[in-house]
Amino acid sequence: MATSINDLLNKYTDDRKNLIPILQEVQEKEKYLSAVSISEISNYLGISENDIFSVASFYSQFRFIKPGEHTIKVCQGTACHVRGGGRVLETVERELKIKPGQTTANGKYTLETVACIGACALAPTMVIDNEVKRNMTPQKVTDLLNSKNKAANDAR
Ligand code: FES
């Protein structure tokens, strides 16, 4: 039976040692590890779905819930924290009405926090998809989200 990750799986031998690289590639492709994908990996490698879930849960990089169209990561590392990163996070939470780990009801944004993105000189920072936003303030957050929403509405 053809599956969404069949081609991907076929690049690997069915050796259990390939579990992590397969999980990483599936997540890269689908942005998360769906129950269907885990089931297919389970069949391919002969590892139970429970064992795959246990292994994947150990690594914070893997997620099991479909993320929103855009991922916002607000840095809460020390440098960002002392320069107002907490207020930046509060503003994103208030604007989007979600907490870290949650996705907006319209599936547009997923909010996460990170410990440091390695750009402390630009603190406080946040990352939208792969774009680093520097020297953030609550006002900048509001303006940014408004402009993204406006751009999305204009595109309709
Ligand atoms: S602490 Fe935020 S970028 Fe380093």
XYZ file of C-alpha atoms and ligand atoms in Angstrom:
160
model
C 0.000 0.000 0.000
C 1.357 3.413 -0.921
C 1.751 5.700 2.061
C 2.827 9.249 2.551
C 6.194 8.265 4.019
C 6.776 5.102 1.998
C 9.430 6.642 -0.237
C 11.146 8.087 2.774
C 11.203 4.735 4.595
C 12.539 2.925 1.562
C 15.691 5.026 1.691
C 16.578 3.227 4.925
C 17.202 -0.420 5.729
C 14.775 -1.868 8.255
C 17.476 -1.761 10.935
C 16.292 -0.443 14.302
C 19.336 1.803 14.424
C 17.642 3.908 11.763
C 14.775 4.881 14.057
C 16.060 8.323 15.054
C 17.145 9.394 11.537
C 13.755 8.229 10.231
C 11.880 10.133 12.940
C 13.932 13.240 12.163
C 13.236 13.005 8.450
C 9.523 12.346 8.939
C 9.263 15.345 11.229
C 11.209 17.464 8.745
C 8.780 16.436 6.006
C 5.493 16.536 7.926
C 6.421 18.951 10.730
C 5.309 16.430 13.363
C 5.042 12.706 14.043
C 1.472 11.670 13.324
C -0.072 8.472 14.658
C -0.223 7.216 11.063
C 3.478 7.847 10.500
C 4.419 6.177 13.783
C 2.336 3.172 12.788
C 4.086 2.957 9.410
C 7.520 3.256 11.024
C 6.490 0.576 13.514
C 5.583 -1.829 10.711
C 8.727 -1.055 8.776
C 11.227 -1.430 11.613
C 9.350 -4.056 13.633
C 9.330 -1.854 16.729
C 6.106 -1.387 18.678
C 4.347 1.970 18.408
C 4.661 2.331 22.189
C 8.421 1.901 22.025
C 8.706 4.438 19.217
C 6.591 6.880 21.180
C 8.747 6.349 24.288
C 11.963 6.941 22.370
C 10.622 10.001 20.537
C 9.189 11.481 23.751
C 12.669 11.481 25.217
C 13.797 14.077 22.687
C 12.275 17.534 22.921
C 12.747 18.070 19.168
C 9.895 15.699 18.333
C 6.285 16.753 18.447
C 3.137 14.682 18.173
C 0.543 17.333 17.473
C 0.252 19.013 14.122
C 1.753 22.504 14.417
C 0.145 25.657 13.082
C 1.012 27.138 9.721
C 3.550 29.399 11.467
C 5.623 28.659 14.542
C 6.512 31.464 16.907
C 9.338 30.780 19.347
C 9.843 33.361 22.059
C 13.242 33.244 23.720
C 13.171 33.000 27.479
C 16.926 32.611 27.994
C 18.668 34.775 30.573
C 19.731 37.603 28.250
C 16.251 37.880 26.766
C 14.568 37.472 30.127
C 16.439 40.387 31.726
C 15.605 42.598 28.739
C 11.877 42.013 28.788
C 11.434 38.616 27.167
C 8.688 37.834 29.681
C 6.614 40.795 28.511
C 7.191 39.802 24.894
C 5.873 36.326 25.665
C 2.873 37.706 27.575
C 2.020 39.906 24.615
C 2.133 37.029 22.150
C -0.012 34.945 24.525
C -2.550 37.753 24.862
C -2.663 38.573 21.150
C -3.037 34.958 20.045
C -4.977 33.735 23.095
C -2.754 30.695 23.483
C -0.032 29.495 25.844
C 3.305 27.931 24.885
C 2.751 24.481 23.398
C -0.646 25.470 21.990
C -1.905 26.279 18.500
C -4.506 28.909 17.654
C -7.991 27.616 16.867
C -7.616 28.655 13.216
C -4.440 26.557 12.924
C -2.375 29.556 11.989
C 0.124 29.894 14.839
C 1.860 27.574 17.259
C 3.603 29.199 20.216
C 6.747 27.801 21.811
C 9.429 29.070 24.132
C 13.135 28.429 23.692
C 16.028 28.714 26.127
C 18.381 30.669 23.841
C 18.670 31.012 20.093
C 22.280 32.144 20.245
C 21.553 35.767 19.399
C 21.748 37.265 22.896
C 23.146 40.571 21.605
C 19.781 41.093 19.869
C 17.725 40.351 22.997
C 14.884 40.055 23.501
C 14.358 37.831 20.505
C 11.683 35.691 18.967
C 11.653 33.577 15.827
C 8.762 33.344 13.404
C 9.264 30.250 11.284
C 13.014 30.669 10.641
C 13.180 34.438 10.781
C 14.801 35.983 13.851
C 13.086 39.083 15.205
C 15.378 41.253 17.295
C 14.993 43.776 20.138
C 11.359 42.866 20.560
C 8.932 44.931 22.610
C 5.237 44.341 23.325
C 4.406 47.041 20.750
C 6.598 45.394 18.109
C 4.866 42.067 18.773
C 1.445 43.640 18.299
C 2.527 45.448 15.125
C 4.131 42.311 13.717
C 1.110 40.100 14.326
C -1.226 42.766 12.952
C 0.852 43.092 9.793
C 0.944 39.302 9.336
C -2.827 39.091 9.745
C -3.333 41.990 7.368
C -1.054 40.349 4.775
C -3.013 37.090 5.123
C -6.339 38.917 4.709
C -5.052 40.894 1.693
C -3.991 37.646 0.025
C -7.569 36.326 0.140
S 18.955 34.367 25.714
Fe 17.664 34.902 24.060
S 18.983 34.800 22.377
Fe 20.232 34.157 24.002
